[in-house]
Amino acid sequence: QKEVEQNSGPLSVPEGAIASLNCTYSDRGSQSFFWYRQYSGKSPELIMFIYSNGDKEDGRFTAQLNKASQYVSLLIRDSQPSDSATYLCAVRSGGSYIPTFGRGTSLIVHP
Amino acid sequence: DADVTQTPRNRITKTGKRIMLECSQTKGHDRMYWYRQDPGLGLRLIYYSFDVKDINKGEISDGYSVSRQAQAKFSLSLESAIPNQTALYFCATSDSGTGGYTFGSGTRLTVV
């Protein structure tokens, strides 16, 4: 059974701080890692994805993979109140086309 | 126009009724999916399709059926709705490259 675990939160950070969201996964054969942002009452939106071969930075967002400890992180620099949302992690194994989703971490950025 | 369109956006139906949720996409993706989302349970896969002639059950397919009418259209049916099918339903598409999903806006279904 492939598992993807996220702390449900909420994670509360002040505006301008770095928000660090983590996601652990059980399958060592995982090769693709996705982060989705979901505002309350809205659909998930893909914001970052990385492969098992490296980290990625896109604007204020950085996704980092720690294969040895089997977790992937999403760092949000200069957090804004508009970043307040639930962040879903999804992990896909090399032998599967279907990702396993975590249940999400709620992030609150307060002014 | 949205890349992935779901109809209806909201629906209230009675127990035992048949209901169809529709999804159409302009992304040109072959792969389409139906998920439901419940508070505390996250996203759960109902059915998925990798092309028009391919239909696969997900982890919670009981009580649901699907139809892939065309590359761009994928419908979900509840043959006889029951209250525990009350949930937020999402259609999604993906390409064969990155595999990242594009979600529709969702259908909020209430079965009374």
Short mmCIF file of C-alpha atoms in Angstrom, two decimals:
data_model
loop_
_atom_site.label_atom_id
_atom_site.label_comp_id
_atom_site.label_asym_id
_atom_site.label_seq_id
_atom_site.Cartn_x
_atom_site.Cartn_y
_atom_site.Cartn_z
CA GLN A 1 0.00 0.00 0.00
CA LYS A 2 1.56 3.25 -1.14
CA GLU A 3 1.11 5.99 1.42
CA VAL A 4 1.61 9.71 1.32
CA GLU A 5 1.41 11.53 4.63
CA GLN A 6 0.98 15.21 5.36
CA ASN A 7 0.44 17.04 8.62
CA SER A 8 -3.09 18.44 8.38
CA GLY A 9 -2.10 21.63 10.19
CA PRO A 10 -3.00 24.35 10.21
CA LEU A 11 0.47 25.75 9.77
CA SER A 12 0.36 29.40 10.72
CA VAL A 13 3.13 31.78 9.62
CA PRO A 14 3.43 35.56 9.62
CA GLU A 15 3.42 37.50 6.39
CA GLY A 16 6.88 37.68 4.87
CA ALA A 17 8.13 34.50 6.56
CA ILE A 18 9.13 31.22 4.94
CA ALA A 19 6.47 28.53 5.04
CA SER A 20 7.79 24.98 4.98
CA LEU A 21 5.41 22.17 4.08
CA ASN A 22 6.45 18.53 4.21
CA CYS A 23 5.17 15.31 2.71
CA THR A 24 6.46 11.80 3.44
CA TYR A 25 5.99 8.86 1.12
CA SER A 26 6.35 5.13 1.58
CA ASP A 27 7.31 3.87 -1.89
CA ARG A 28 11.05 4.04 -2.55
CA GLY A 29 10.32 3.65 -6.27
CA SER A 30 8.57 7.03 -6.41
CA GLN A 31 9.76 9.14 -9.31
CA SER A 32 7.45 12.15 -9.69
CA PHE A 33 6.34 14.56 -7.00
CA PHE A 34 3.60 17.15 -7.31
CA TRP A 35 2.36 20.02 -5.18
CA TYR A 36 -1.17 21.37 -5.63
CA ARG A 37 -2.72 24.41 -4.01
CA GLN A 38 -6.43 24.33 -3.17
CA TYR A 39 -8.29 27.38 -1.97
CA SER A 40 -11.38 26.75 0.12
CA GLY A 41 -14.27 25.64 -2.08
CA LYS A 42 -12.12 25.58 -5.21
CA SER A 43 -10.37 22.91 -7.22
CA PRO A 44 -6.70 21.92 -6.77
CA GLU A 45 -4.21 23.75 -8.96
CA LEU A 46 -0.79 22.33 -9.86
CA ILE A 47 1.94 24.69 -8.67
CA MET A 48 5.10 22.59 -8.72
CA PHE A 49 6.37 19.21 -9.82
CA ILE A 50 9.77 17.60 -9.62
CA TYR A 51 11.31 14.37 -10.68
CA SER A 52 13.48 12.20 -8.48
CA ASN A 53 16.64 13.66 -10.00
CA GLY A 54 16.52 17.13 -8.52
CA ASP A 55 15.00 20.10 -6.76
CA LYS A 56 13.22 22.98 -8.45
CA GLU A 57 12.69 26.66 -7.84
CA ASP A 58 9.93 28.73 -9.40
CA GLY A 59 9.57 32.27 -8.16
CA ARG A 60 8.80 32.18 -4.43
CA PHE A 61 8.29 28.41 -4.48
CA THR A 62 10.95 25.72 -4.07
CA ALA A 63 10.36 21.98 -4.08
CA GLN A 64 13.06 19.83 -2.49
CA LEU A 65 13.37 16.07 -2.39
CA ASN A 66 15.13 14.04 0.29
CA LYS A 67 15.23 10.52 -1.13
CA ALA A 68 17.13 9.02 1.78
CA SER A 69 14.47 10.08 4.26
CA GLN A 70 11.61 9.79 1.73
CA TYR A 71 10.08 13.19 2.02
CA VAL A 72 9.47 16.12 -0.27
CA SER A 73 9.19 19.71 0.89
CA LEU A 74 7.57 22.83 -0.49
CA LEU A 75 9.11 26.10 0.65
CA ILE A 76 7.21 29.34 0.13
CA ARG A 77 9.38 32.42 0.58
CA ASP A 78 7.98 35.83 1.48
CA SER A 79 4.63 34.27 2.36
CA GLN A 80 1.56 36.36 1.55
CA PRO A 81 -1.99 36.16 2.93
CA SER A 82 -3.01 35.05 -0.57
CA ASP A 83 -0.92 31.90 -0.05
CA SER A 84 -3.40 30.79 2.62
CA ALA A 85 -4.80 27.54 1.25
CA THR A 86 -4.55 23.78 1.57
CA TYR A 87 -1.50 22.26 -0.11
CA LEU A 88 -1.80 18.75 -1.48
CA CYS A 89 1.19 16.55 -2.15
CA ALA A 90 0.96 13.80 -4.76
CA VAL A 91 3.54 11.12 -5.48
CA ARG A 92 3.76 8.85 -8.50
CA SER A 93 5.77 5.66 -8.73
CA GLY A 94 7.73 4.70 -11.77
CA GLY A 95 5.48 1.78 -12.54
CA SER A 96 2.19 3.61 -12.18
CA TYR A 97 0.43 6.39 -14.04
CA ILE A 98 -1.78 7.18 -11.04
CA PRO A 99 -0.41 9.38 -8.26
CA THR A 100 -1.17 8.87 -4.59
CA PHE A 101 -2.44 12.03 -2.91
CA GLY A 102 -1.84 13.14 0.62
CA ARG A 103 -4.74 14.66 2.56
CA GLY A 104 -3.22 18.10 2.51
CA THR A 105 -1.78 20.69 4.87
CA SER A 106 -3.70 23.84 5.67
CA LEU A 107 -1.52 26.96 5.56
CA ILE A 108 -2.57 30.25 7.14
CA VAL A 109 -0.48 33.36 6.48
CA HIS A 110 -1.49 36.11 8.88
CA PRO A 111 -0.73 39.81 8.31
CA ASP B 1 -13.34 29.29 -21.26
CA ALA B 2 -12.09 26.78 -18.69
CA ASP B 3 -9.80 23.99 -19.91
CA VAL B 4 -11.81 21.39 -17.97
CA THR B 5 -15.53 22.06 -17.59
CA GLN B 6 -17.81 20.22 -15.23
CA THR B 7 -21.58 20.36 -15.16
CA PRO B 8 -23.56 20.88 -13.06
CA ARG B 9 -21.68 22.97 -10.48
CA ASN B 10 -24.15 22.10 -7.72
CA ARG B 11 -26.82 19.45 -7.52
CA ILE B 12 -29.22 18.29 -4.87
CA THR B 13 -30.88 14.96 -5.58
CA LYS B 14 -32.98 12.42 -3.72
CA THR B 15 -31.95 8.98 -2.58
CA GLY B 16 -32.49 6.39 -5.30
CA LYS B 17 -32.34 8.81 -8.21
CA ARG B 18 -29.97 8.37 -11.13
CA ILE B 19 -27.66 11.29 -11.76
CA MET B 20 -24.98 12.05 -14.32
CA LEU B 21 -22.07 14.40 -13.88
CA GLU B 22 -20.42 15.59 -17.05
CA CYS B 23 -16.89 16.63 -17.87
CA SER B 24 -15.43 18.05 -21.05
CA GLN B 25 -11.93 19.30 -21.77
CA THR B 26 -10.09 21.37 -24.34
CA LYS B 27 -6.58 20.41 -23.19
CA GLY B 28 -6.25 17.68 -25.83
CA HIS B 29 -5.24 15.22 -23.10
CA ASP B 30 -5.97 11.52 -23.51
CA ARG B 31 -6.11 10.77 -19.79
CA MET B 32 -9.17 11.65 -17.74
CA TYR B 33 -10.12 10.93 -14.15
CA TRP B 34 -12.98 11.20 -11.68
CA TYR B 35 -12.25 11.88 -8.00
CA ARG B 36 -14.37 12.62 -4.98
CA GLN B 37 -13.22 14.75 -2.09
CA ASP B 38 -14.57 14.45 1.41
CA PRO B 39 -13.46 16.47 4.44
CA GLY B 40 -10.66 14.63 6.23
CA LEU B 41 -10.43 11.93 3.57
CA GLY B 42 -8.73 13.80 0.78
CA LEU B 43 -9.07 12.92 -2.89
CA ARG B 44 -10.15 9.40 -3.77
CA LEU B 45 -10.06 8.00 -7.29
CA ILE B 46 -13.35 6.64 -8.66
CA TYR B 47 -12.57 5.82 -12.31
CA TYR B 48 -9.98 6.72 -14.88
CA SER B 49 -9.56 6.43 -18.63
CA PHE B 50 -6.40 6.63 -20.71
CA ASP B 51 -8.18 6.74 -24.05
CA VAL B 52 -11.66 6.35 -25.51
CA LYS B 53 -11.60 2.55 -25.36
CA ASP B 54 -9.95 2.32 -21.95
CA ILE B 55 -11.90 2.41 -18.67
CA ASN B 56 -10.44 1.46 -15.30
CA LYS B 57 -11.83 1.26 -11.79
CA GLY B 58 -10.26 3.31 -9.05
CA GLU B 59 -10.24 2.64 -5.35
CA ILE B 60 -13.93 3.48 -4.74
CA SER B 61 -15.85 2.55 -7.92
CA ASP B 62 -18.78 0.75 -6.25
CA GLY B 63 -22.05 2.58 -6.92
CA TYR B 64 -20.59 4.54 -9.83
CA SER B 65 -20.21 4.01 -13.57
CA VAL B 66 -18.54 6.05 -16.30
CA SER B 67 -18.72 6.63 -20.02
CA ARG B 68 -15.96 8.00 -22.25
CA GLN B 69 -17.99 9.38 -25.14
CA ALA B 70 -15.05 11.01 -26.91
CA GLN B 71 -11.48 12.01 -26.20
CA ALA B 72 -12.78 15.23 -24.69
CA LYS B 73 -15.78 13.91 -22.73
CA PHE B 74 -15.94 11.70 -19.65
CA SER B 75 -19.17 11.29 -17.68
CA LEU B 76 -19.76 9.88 -14.22
CA SER B 77 -23.09 8.30 -13.27
CA LEU B 78 -24.58 7.40 -9.95
CA GLU B 79 -27.14 4.72 -10.80
CA SER B 80 -29.03 4.96 -7.52
CA ALA B 81 -27.76 7.79 -5.37
CA ILE B 82 -27.35 7.31 -1.63
CA PRO B 83 -26.60 9.92 1.07
CA ASN B 84 -22.99 8.82 1.61
CA GLN B 85 -22.27 9.81 -2.00
CA THR B 86 -22.68 13.40 -0.89
CA ALA B 87 -19.30 14.93 -1.72
CA LEU B 88 -17.36 17.29 -3.95
CA TYR B 89 -16.59 15.59 -7.27
CA PHE B 90 -13.69 16.56 -9.49
CA CYS B 91 -12.87 15.64 -13.04
CA ALA B 92 -9.22 15.91 -14.03
CA THR B 93 -7.06 15.43 -17.10
CA SER B 94 -3.37 14.82 -17.56
CA ASP B 95 -0.90 14.49 -20.38
CA SER B 96 1.43 11.56 -20.83
CA GLY B 97 4.48 13.70 -20.09
CA THR B 98 4.71 15.19 -16.63
CA GLY B 99 1.50 13.57 -15.47
CA GLY B 100 0.38 16.66 -13.63
CA TYR B 101 -3.38 17.09 -13.35
CA THR B 102 -5.65 19.88 -14.52
CA PHE B 103 -8.82 19.81 -12.45
CA GLY B 104 -12.28 21.00 -13.31
CA SER B 105 -14.11 23.39 -11.02
CA GLY B 106 -15.93 20.58 -9.29
CA THR B 107 -19.51 19.47 -8.74
CA ARG B 108 -20.93 19.73 -5.25
CA LEU B 109 -23.43 16.88 -4.96
CA THR B 110 -25.87 16.50 -2.10
CA VAL B 111 -28.01 13.37 -1.79
CA VAL B 112 -30.96 13.77 0.56
#
